[in-house]
Short mmCIF file of C-alpha atoms and ligand atoms in Angstrom, two decimals:
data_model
loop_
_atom_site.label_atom_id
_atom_site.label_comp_id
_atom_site.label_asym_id
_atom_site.label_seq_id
_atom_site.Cartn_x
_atom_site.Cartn_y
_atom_site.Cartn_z
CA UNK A 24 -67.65 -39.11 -50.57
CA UNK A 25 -64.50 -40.58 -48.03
CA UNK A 26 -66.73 -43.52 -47.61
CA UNK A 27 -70.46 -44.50 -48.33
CA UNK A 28 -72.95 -47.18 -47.41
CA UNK A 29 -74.36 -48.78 -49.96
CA UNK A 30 -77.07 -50.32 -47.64
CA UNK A 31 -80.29 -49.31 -49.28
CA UNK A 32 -84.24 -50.54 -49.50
CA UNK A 33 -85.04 -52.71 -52.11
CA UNK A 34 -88.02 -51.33 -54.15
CA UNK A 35 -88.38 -54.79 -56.25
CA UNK A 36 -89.76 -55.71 -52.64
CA UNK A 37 -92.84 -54.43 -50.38
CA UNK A 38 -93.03 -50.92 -49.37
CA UNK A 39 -91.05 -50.10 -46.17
CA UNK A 40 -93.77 -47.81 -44.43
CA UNK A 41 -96.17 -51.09 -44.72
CA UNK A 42 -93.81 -53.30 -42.88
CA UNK A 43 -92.81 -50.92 -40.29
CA UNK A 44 -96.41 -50.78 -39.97
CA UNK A 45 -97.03 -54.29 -39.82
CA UNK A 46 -94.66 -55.47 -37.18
CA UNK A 47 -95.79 -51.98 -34.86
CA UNK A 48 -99.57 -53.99 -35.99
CA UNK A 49 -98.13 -57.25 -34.60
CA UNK A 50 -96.75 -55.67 -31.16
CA UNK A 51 -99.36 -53.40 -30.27
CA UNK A 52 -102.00 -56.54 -31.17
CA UNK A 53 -100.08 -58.53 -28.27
CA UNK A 54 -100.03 -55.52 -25.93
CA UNK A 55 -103.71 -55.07 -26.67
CA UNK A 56 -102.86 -51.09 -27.13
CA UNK A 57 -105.87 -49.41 -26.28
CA UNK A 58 -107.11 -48.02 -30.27
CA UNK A 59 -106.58 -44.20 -29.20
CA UNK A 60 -102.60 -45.02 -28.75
CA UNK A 61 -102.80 -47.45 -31.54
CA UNK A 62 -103.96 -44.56 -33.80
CA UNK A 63 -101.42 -41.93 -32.40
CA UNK A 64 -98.18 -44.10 -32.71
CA UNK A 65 -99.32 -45.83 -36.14
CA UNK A 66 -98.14 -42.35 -37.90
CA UNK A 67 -95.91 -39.87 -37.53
CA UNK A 68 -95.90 -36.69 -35.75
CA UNK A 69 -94.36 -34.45 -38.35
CA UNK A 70 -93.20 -35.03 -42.18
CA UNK A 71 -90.97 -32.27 -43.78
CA UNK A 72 -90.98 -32.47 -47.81
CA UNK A 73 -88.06 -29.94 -48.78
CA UNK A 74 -87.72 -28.53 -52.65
CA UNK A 75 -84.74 -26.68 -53.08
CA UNK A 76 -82.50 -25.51 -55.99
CA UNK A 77 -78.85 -26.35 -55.97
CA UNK A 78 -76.54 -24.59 -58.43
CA UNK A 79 -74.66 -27.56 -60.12
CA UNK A 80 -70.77 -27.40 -62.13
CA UNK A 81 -72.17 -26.58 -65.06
CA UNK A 82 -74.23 -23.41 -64.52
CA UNK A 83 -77.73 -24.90 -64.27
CA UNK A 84 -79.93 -25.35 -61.28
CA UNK A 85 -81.00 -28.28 -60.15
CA UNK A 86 -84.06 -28.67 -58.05
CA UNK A 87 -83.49 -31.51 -54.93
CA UNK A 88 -86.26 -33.04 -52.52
CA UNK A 89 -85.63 -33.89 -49.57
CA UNK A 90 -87.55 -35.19 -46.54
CA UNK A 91 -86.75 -34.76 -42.19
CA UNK A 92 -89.42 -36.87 -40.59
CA UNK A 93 -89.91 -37.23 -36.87
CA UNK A 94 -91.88 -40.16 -36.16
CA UNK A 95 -92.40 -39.39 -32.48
CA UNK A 96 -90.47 -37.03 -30.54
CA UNK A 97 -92.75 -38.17 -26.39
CA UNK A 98 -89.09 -39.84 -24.84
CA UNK A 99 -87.06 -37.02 -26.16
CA UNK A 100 -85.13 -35.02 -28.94
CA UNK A 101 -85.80 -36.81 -32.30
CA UNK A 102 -83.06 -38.83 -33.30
CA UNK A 103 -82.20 -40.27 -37.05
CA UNK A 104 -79.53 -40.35 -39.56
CA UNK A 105 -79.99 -38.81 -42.84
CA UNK A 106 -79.42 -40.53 -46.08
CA UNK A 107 -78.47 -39.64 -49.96
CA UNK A 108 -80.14 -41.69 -52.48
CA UNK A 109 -81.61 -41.79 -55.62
CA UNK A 110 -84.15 -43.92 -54.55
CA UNK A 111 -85.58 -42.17 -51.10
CA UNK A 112 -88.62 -42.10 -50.87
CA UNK A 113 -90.99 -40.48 -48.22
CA UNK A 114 -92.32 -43.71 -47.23
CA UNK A 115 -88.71 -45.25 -46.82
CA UNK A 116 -87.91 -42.19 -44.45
CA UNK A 117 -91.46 -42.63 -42.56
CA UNK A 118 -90.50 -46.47 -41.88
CA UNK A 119 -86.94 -45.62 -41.04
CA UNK A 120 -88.31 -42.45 -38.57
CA UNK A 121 -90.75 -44.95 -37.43
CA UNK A 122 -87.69 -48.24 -36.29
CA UNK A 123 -85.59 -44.97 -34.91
CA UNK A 124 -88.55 -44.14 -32.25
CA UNK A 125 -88.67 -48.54 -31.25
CA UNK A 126 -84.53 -48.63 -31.64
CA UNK A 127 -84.00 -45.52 -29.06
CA UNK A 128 -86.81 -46.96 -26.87
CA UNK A 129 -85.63 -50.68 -26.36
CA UNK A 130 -82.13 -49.47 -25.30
CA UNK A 131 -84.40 -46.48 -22.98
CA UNK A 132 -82.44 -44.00 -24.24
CA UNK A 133 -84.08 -40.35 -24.06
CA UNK A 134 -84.97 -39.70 -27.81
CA UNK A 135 -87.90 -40.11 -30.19
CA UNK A 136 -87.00 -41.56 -33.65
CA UNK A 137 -86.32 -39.47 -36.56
CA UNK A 138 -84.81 -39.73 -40.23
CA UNK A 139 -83.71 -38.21 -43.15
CA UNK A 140 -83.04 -38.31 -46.56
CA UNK A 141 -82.59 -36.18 -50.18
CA UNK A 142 -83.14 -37.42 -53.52
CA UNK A 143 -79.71 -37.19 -55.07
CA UNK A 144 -76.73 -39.52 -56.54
CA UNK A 145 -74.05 -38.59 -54.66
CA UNK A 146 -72.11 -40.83 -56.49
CA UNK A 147 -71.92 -38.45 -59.74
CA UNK A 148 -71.47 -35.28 -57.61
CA UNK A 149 -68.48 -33.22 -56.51
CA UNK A 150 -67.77 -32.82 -53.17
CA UNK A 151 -68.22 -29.31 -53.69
CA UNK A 152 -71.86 -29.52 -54.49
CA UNK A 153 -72.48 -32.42 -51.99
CA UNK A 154 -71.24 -29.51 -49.38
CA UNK A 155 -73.53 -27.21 -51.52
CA UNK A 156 -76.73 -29.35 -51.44
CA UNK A 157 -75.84 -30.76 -47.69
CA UNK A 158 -75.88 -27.03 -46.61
CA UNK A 159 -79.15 -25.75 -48.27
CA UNK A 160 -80.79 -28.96 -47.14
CA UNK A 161 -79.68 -28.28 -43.74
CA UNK A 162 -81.10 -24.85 -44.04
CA UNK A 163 -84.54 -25.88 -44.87
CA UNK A 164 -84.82 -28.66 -42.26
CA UNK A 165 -83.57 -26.26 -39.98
CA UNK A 166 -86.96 -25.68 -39.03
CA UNK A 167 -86.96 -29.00 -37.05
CA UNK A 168 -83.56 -29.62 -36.21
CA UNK A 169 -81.42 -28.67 -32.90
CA UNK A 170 -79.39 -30.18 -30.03
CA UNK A 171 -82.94 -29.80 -28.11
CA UNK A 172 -84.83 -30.59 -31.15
CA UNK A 173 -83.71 -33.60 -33.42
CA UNK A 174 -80.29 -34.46 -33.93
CA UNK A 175 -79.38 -36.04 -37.45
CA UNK A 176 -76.53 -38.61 -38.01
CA UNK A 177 -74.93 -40.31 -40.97
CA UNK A 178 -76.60 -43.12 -42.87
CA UNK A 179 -76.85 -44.35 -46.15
CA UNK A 180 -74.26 -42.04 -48.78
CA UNK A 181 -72.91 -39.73 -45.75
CA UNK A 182 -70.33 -39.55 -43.32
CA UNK A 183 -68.48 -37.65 -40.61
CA UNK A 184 -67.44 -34.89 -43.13
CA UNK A 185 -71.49 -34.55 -43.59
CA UNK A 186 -72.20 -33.90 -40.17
CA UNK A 187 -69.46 -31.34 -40.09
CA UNK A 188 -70.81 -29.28 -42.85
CA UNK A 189 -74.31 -29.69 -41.07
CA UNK A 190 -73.28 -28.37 -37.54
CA UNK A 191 -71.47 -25.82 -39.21
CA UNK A 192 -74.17 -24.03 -41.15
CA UNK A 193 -76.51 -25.19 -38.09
CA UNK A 194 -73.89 -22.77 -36.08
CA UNK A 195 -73.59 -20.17 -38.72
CA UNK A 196 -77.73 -19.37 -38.44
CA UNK A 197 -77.74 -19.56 -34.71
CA UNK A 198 -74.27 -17.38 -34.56
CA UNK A 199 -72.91 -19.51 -31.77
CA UNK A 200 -71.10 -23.28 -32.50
CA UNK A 201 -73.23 -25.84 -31.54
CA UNK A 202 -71.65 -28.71 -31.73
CA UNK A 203 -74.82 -31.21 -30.12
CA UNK A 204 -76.75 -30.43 -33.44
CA UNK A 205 -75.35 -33.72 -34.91
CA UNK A 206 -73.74 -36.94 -34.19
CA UNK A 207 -71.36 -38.98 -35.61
CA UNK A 208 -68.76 -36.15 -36.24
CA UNK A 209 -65.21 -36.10 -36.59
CA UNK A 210 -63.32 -35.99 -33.69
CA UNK A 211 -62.03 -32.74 -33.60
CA UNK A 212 -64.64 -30.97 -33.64
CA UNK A 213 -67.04 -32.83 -30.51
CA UNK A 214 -66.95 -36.37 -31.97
CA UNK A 215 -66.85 -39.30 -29.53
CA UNK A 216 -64.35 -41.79 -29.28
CA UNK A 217 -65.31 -45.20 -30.22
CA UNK A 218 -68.05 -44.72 -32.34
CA UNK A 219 -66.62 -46.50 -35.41
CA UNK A 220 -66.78 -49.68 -33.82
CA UNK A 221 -69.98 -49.05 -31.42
CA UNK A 222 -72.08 -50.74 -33.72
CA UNK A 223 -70.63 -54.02 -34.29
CA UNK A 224 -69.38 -53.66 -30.35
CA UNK A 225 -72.84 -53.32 -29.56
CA UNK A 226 -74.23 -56.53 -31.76
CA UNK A 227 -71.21 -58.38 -30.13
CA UNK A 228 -72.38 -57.70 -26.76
CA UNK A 229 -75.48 -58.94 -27.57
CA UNK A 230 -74.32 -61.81 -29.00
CA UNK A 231 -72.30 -62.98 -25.99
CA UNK A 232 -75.67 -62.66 -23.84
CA UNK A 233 -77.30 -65.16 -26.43
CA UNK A 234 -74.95 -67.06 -26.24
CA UNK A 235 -75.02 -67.34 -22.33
CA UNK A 236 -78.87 -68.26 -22.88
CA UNK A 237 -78.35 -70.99 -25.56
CA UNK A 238 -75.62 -72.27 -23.70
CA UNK A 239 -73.36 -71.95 -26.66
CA UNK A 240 -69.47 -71.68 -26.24
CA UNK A 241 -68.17 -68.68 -28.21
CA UNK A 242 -64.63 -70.24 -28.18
CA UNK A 243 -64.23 -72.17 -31.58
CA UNK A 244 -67.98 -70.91 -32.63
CA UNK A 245 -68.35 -70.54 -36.33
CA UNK A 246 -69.38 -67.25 -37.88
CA UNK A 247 -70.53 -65.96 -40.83
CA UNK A 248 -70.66 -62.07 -41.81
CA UNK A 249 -72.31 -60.49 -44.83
CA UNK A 250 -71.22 -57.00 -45.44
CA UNK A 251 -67.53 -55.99 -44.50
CA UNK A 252 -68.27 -52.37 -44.03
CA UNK A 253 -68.29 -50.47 -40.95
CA UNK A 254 -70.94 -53.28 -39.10
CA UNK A 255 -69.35 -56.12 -40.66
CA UNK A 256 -66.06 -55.67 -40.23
CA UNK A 257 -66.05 -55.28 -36.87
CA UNK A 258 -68.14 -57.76 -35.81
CA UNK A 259 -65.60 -60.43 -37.77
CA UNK A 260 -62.97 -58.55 -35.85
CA UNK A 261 -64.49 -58.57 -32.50
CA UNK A 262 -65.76 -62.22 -33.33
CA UNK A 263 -62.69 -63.58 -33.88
CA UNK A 264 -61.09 -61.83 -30.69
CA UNK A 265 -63.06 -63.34 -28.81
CA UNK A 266 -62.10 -66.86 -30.02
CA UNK A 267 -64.88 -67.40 -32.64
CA UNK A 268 -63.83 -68.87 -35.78
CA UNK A 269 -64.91 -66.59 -39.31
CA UNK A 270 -65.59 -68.82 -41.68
CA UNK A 271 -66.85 -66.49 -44.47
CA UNK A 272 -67.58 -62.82 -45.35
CA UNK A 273 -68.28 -60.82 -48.18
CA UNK A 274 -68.98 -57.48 -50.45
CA UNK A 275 -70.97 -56.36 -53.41
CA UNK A 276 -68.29 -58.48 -55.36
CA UNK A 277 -69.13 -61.78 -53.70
CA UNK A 278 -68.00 -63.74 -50.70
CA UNK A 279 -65.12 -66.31 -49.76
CA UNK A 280 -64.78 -69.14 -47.12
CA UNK A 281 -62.49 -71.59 -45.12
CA UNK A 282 -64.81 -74.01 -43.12
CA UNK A 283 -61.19 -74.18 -40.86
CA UNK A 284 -61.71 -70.62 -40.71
CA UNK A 285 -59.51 -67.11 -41.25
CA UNK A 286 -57.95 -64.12 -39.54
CA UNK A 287 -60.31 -61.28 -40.78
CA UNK A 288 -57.77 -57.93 -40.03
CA UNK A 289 -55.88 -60.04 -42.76
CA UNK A 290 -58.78 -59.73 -44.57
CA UNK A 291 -59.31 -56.53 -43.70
CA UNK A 292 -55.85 -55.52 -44.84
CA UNK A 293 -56.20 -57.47 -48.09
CA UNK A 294 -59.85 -55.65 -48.93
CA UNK A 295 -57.40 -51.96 -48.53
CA UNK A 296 -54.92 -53.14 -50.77
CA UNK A 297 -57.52 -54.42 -53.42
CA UNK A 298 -61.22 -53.08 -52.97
CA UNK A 299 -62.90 -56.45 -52.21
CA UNK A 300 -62.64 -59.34 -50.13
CA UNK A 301 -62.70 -62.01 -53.15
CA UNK A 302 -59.92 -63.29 -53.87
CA UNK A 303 -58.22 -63.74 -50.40
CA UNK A 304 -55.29 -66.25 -50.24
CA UNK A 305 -56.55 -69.69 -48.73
CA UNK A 306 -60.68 -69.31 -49.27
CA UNK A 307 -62.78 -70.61 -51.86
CA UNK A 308 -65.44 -67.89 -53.69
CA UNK A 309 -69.14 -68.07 -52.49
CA UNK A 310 -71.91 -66.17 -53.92
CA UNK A 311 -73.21 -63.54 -51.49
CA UNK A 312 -77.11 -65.78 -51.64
CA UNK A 313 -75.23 -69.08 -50.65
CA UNK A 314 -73.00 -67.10 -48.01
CA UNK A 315 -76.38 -66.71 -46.33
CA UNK A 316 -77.18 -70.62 -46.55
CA UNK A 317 -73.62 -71.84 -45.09
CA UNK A 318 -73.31 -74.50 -42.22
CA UNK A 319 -72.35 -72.12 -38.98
CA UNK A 320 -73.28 -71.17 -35.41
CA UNK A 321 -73.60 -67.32 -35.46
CA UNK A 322 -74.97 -65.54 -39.03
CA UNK A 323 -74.19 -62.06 -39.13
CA UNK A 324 -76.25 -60.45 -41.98
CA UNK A 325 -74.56 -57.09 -41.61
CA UNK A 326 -75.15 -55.50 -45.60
CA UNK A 327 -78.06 -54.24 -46.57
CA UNK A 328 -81.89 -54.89 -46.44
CA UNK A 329 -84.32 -57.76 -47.36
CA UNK A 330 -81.38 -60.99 -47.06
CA UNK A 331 -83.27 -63.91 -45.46
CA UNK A 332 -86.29 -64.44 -47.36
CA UNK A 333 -89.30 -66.80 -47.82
CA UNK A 334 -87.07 -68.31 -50.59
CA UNK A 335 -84.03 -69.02 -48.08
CA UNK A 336 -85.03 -69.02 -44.36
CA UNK A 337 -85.98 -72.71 -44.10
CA UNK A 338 -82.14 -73.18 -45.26
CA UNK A 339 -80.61 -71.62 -42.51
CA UNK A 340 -78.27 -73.39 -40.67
CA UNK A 341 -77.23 -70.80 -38.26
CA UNK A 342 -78.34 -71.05 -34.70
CA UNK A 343 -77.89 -67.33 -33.80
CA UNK A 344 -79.15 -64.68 -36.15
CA UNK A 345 -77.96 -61.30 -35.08
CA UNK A 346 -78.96 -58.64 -37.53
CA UNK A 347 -76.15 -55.83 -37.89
CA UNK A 348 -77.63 -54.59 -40.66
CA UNK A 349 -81.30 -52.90 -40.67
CA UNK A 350 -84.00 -55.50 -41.93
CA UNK A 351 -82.32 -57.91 -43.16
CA UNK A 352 -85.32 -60.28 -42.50
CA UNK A 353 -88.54 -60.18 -43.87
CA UNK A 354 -91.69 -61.12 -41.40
CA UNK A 355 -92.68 -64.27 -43.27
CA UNK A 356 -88.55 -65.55 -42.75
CA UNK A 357 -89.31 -64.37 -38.77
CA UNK A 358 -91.78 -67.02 -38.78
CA UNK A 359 -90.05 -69.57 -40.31
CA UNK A 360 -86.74 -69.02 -38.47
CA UNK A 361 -88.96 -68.83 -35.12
CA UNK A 362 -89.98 -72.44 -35.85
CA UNK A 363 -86.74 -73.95 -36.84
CA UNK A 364 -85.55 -72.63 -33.21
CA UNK A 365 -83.37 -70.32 -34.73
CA UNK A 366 -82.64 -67.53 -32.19
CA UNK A 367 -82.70 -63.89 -33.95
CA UNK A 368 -81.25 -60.80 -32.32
CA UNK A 369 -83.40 -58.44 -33.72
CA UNK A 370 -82.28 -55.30 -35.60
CA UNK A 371 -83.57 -52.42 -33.29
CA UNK A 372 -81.82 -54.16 -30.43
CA UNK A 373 -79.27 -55.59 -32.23
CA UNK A 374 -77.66 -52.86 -33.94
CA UNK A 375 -78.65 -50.06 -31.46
CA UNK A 376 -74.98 -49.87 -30.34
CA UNK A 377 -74.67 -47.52 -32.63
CA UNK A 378 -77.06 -44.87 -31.73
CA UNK A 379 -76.12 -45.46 -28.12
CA UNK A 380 -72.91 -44.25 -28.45
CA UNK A 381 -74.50 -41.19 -30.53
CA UNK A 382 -76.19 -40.54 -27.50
CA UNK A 383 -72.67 -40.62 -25.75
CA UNK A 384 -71.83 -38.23 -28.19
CA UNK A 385 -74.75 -35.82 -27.76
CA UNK A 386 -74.24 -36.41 -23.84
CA UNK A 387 -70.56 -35.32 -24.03
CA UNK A 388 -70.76 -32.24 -26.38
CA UNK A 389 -73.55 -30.98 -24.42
CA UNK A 390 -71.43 -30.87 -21.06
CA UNK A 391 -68.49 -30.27 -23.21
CA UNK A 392 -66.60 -33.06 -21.31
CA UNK A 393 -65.25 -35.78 -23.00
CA UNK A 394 -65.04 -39.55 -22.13
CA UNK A 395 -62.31 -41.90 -22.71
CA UNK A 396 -63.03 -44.61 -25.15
CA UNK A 397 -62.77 -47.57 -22.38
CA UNK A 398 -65.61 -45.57 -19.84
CA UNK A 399 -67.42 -45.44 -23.72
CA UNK A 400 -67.20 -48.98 -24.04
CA UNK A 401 -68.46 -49.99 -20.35
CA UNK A 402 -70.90 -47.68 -21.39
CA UNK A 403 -71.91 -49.45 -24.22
CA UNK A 404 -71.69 -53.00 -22.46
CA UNK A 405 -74.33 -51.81 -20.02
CA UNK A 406 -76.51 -50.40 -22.05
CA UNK A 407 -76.74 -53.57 -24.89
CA UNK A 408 -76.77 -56.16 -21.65
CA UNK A 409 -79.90 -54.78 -19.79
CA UNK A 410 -82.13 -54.30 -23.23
CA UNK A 411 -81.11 -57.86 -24.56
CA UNK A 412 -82.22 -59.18 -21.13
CA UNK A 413 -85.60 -56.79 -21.07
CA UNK A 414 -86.17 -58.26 -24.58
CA UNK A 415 -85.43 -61.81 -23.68
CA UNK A 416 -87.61 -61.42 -20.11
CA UNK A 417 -90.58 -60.78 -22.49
CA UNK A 418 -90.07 -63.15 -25.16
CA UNK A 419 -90.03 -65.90 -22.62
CA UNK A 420 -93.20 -64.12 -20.44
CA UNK A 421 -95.50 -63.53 -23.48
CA UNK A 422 -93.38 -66.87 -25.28
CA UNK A 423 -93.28 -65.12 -28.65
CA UNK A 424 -90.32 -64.20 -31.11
CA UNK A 425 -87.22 -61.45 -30.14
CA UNK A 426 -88.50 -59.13 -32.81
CA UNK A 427 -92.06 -58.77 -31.66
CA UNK A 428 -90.41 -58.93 -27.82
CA UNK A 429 -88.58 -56.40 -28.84
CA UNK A 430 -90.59 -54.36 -30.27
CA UNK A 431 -93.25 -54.97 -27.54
CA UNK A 432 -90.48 -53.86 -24.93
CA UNK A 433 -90.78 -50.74 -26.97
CA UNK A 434 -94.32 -49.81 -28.14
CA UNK A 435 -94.56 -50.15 -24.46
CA UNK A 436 -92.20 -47.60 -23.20
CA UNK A 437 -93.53 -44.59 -25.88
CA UNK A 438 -97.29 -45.66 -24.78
CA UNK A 439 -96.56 -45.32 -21.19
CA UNK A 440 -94.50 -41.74 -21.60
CA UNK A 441 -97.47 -41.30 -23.76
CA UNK A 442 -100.18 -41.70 -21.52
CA UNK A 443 -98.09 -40.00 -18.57
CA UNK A 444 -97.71 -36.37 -20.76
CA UNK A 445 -101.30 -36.71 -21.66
CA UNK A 446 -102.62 -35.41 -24.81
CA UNK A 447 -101.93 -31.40 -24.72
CA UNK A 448 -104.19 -29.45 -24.69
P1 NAD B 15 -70.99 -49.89 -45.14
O1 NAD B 15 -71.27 -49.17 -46.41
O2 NAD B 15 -69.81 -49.48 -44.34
O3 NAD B 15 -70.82 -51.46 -45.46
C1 NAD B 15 -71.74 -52.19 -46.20
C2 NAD B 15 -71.07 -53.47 -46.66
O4 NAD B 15 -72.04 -54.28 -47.30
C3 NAD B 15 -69.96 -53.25 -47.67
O5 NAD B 15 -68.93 -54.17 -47.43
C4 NAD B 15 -70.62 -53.59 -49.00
O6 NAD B 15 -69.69 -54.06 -49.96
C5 NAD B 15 -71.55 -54.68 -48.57
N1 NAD B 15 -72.68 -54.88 -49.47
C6 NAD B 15 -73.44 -53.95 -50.09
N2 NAD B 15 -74.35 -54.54 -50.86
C7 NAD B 15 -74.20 -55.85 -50.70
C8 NAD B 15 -74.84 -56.99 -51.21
N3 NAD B 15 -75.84 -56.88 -52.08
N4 NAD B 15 -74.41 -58.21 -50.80
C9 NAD B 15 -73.40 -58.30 -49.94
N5 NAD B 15 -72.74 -57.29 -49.43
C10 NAD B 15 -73.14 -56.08 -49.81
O7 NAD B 15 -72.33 -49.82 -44.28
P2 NAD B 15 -72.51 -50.09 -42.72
O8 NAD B 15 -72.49 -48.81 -42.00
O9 NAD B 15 -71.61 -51.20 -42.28
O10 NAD B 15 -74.04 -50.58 -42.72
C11 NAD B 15 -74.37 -51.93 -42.97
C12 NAD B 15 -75.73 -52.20 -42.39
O11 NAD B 15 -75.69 -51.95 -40.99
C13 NAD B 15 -76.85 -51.32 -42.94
O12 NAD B 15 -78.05 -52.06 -42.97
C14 NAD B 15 -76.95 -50.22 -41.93
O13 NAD B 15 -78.24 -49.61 -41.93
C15 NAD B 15 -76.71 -51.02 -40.66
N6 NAD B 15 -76.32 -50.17 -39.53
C16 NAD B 15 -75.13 -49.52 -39.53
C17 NAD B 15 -74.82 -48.71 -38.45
C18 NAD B 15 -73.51 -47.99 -38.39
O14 NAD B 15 -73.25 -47.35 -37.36
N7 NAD B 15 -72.64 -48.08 -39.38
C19 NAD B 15 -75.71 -48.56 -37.38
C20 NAD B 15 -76.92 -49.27 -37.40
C21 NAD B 15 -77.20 -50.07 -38.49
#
């Protein structure tokens, strides 16, 4: 595929659907959820296992699984991305389905959380059979998806050119183009400017808000960025517009580092040219493990899952953590980073930027009137600045952590619209 995220779960580590159920356990304990609502929100509301046969470049069939979960569709439309992996796994996509429902609700935008995700290695397939397999799979979870329905996205392994060949078979069965099936599409056919950068604009903006808490001048603050894909790049870029100094960043091929800092479009420009960020002129090589460890203001863990450990967390240095990436952090690092003072923008607000300007996207195609990318950004800005103050308003009331704020802000929103539906019948 054009591009792919290589941002996946780590088996070798605990089973996603038991910590998505254990930090829900940890809000909902400080909320004291009545049990009934405990019970309903603990699982989710519908689980789609697919089985179908794609024919392959050889002749033979091949039989793929594939999964559409909705978590919890009481705010709205389910919302999720869909990922290719050899390694999904229903309880990865219940756990991911499960974050979408909190992530949607702590920036109170009108969806329920979704996700999605085929067994496949889309790395040894043509991009004839990934349309193939993309368009069967979109037939058989076509019994849950639509722009009133659920509305899929890219994730792990897909991309723009996905979502294309998704609304297009979407519009093929309904006979009409329905462009609001999907976001994240290209922009000529109903994408929305400014989504590219929305997630690391989004974890910036959140940043700057911290930063007005802590009292910390972003002018000359040193950052550090793990991942220079789509979330990491950015946020170096937008970082160092704003006057912070980028110290490090990295890849799967390792990381490098100036403590006097580094322009990162050069870097940027230099990763095009060569595939990787190692080996930039004027930085030293760090491994991607002591990257995590180095001496600077703002960490950006903006790669893939399960960084900051039990092993690593009480060597932190960083006095913001603001997670680009989705769990980066395990709950025993929470705790340890919550008593070194470190102050952690949690993923499901952090990163939400993203998914907000999906909702842009969904807003826009549905009215078929599109925004320019500066009304996207304001947008953006006041979305990310009202749900990093609701999250910070009830850290400080209930004095606990941003994650389990954050997630309180939201188990809290889905049990009210909860309890004001009612249980039908
Ligand atoms: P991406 O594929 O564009 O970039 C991932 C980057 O991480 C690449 O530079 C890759 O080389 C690097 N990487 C992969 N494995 C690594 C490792 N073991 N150590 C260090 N670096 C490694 O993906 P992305 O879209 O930027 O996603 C990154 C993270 O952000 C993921 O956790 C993703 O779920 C999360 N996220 C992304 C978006 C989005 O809109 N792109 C939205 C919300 C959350």
């Amino acid at each position: 595929m054009a591009t792919s995220k290589s941002a996946v779960i780590d088996h070798t580590q605990r089973d996603p659907w038991s910590i998505a159920q254990e930090q829900f356990g940890i809000a909902a304990d400080r909320l004291h959820l009545d049990p009934n609502m405990r019970a309903i929100l603990a699982e989710c509301q519908r689980e789609l296992t697919v089985h179908f046969p794609v024919r392959m470049a050889d002749g033979a069939v091949k039989v793929f699984t594939g999964y559409r979960i909705q978590h919890n569709t009481t705010r709205g439309p389910g919302k999720g991305g869909i990922r290719y992996h050899p390694s999904v796994t229903l309880n990865e996509v219940k756990a991911l389905a499960m974050w979408m429902t909190w992530k949607c609700a702590v920036v109170g935008i009108p969806y329920g959380g979704a996700k999605g995700g085929v067994v496949c290695d889309p790395k040894m397939m043509s991009q004839q059979q990934l349309e193939t397999l993309t368009r069967r799979y979109t037939t058989e979870i076509a019994l849950l998806i639509g722009p009133e329905r659920d509305i899929p996205a890219p994730d792990v392994n897909t991309n723009a050119q996905t979502m294309a060949w998704i609304m297009d078979t979407y519009s093929m069965h309904q006979g009409y183009t329905a462009l609001a099936v999907v976001t994240g599409k290209p922009l000529s056919i109903g994408g929305s400017e400014g989504r590219n950068e929305a997630t690391a604009r989004g974890a910036v903006y959140t940043i700057i808000e911290a930063a007005k808490h802590l009292g910390m001048d972003l002018e000359g603050a040193r950052v550090v960025v793990q991942g220079f894909g789509n979330a990491g790049s950015f946020s170096a870029k937008l970082m160092h517009e704003l006057g912070g100094k980028v110290l490090a960043v990295s890849d799967t091929s390792g990381g490098i580092f100036n403590p006097k800092g580094f322009d990162p479009n050069k870097v940027d420009a230099y990763k095009r040219e060569t595939g990787s960020v190692v080996g930039f002129p004027g930085t030293e090589r760090v491994t991607n493990a002591e990257l995590i460890e180095l001496d600077c203001d703002i960490l950006i863990p903006a790669a893939i899952e399960n960084q900051i450990g039990e092993h690593n967390a009480p060597r932190i240095k960083a006095k913001i953590v603001a997670e680009a990436a989705n769990g980066p952090t395990s709950p025993e690092a929470d705790r340890i980073l919550f008593d070194k003072d470190v102050f952690l923008i949690p993923d499901i607000l952090c990163n939400a930027g993203g998914v907000t300007v999906s909702y842009f996207e969904w807003v826009q195609d549905l009215q078929n009137l599109f925004w320019r990318e500066a009304t996207i950004n304001a947008r953006l800005k006041e979305v990310m600045v009202k749900s990093f103050n609701d999250v910070l308003d009830m850290s400080k009331k209930h004095k606990v952590d941003m994650r389990t704020a954050a997630y309180m802000v939201a188990v809290h929103r889905v049990a009210e619209a909860t309890l004001t539906r009612g249980i039908y019948p």
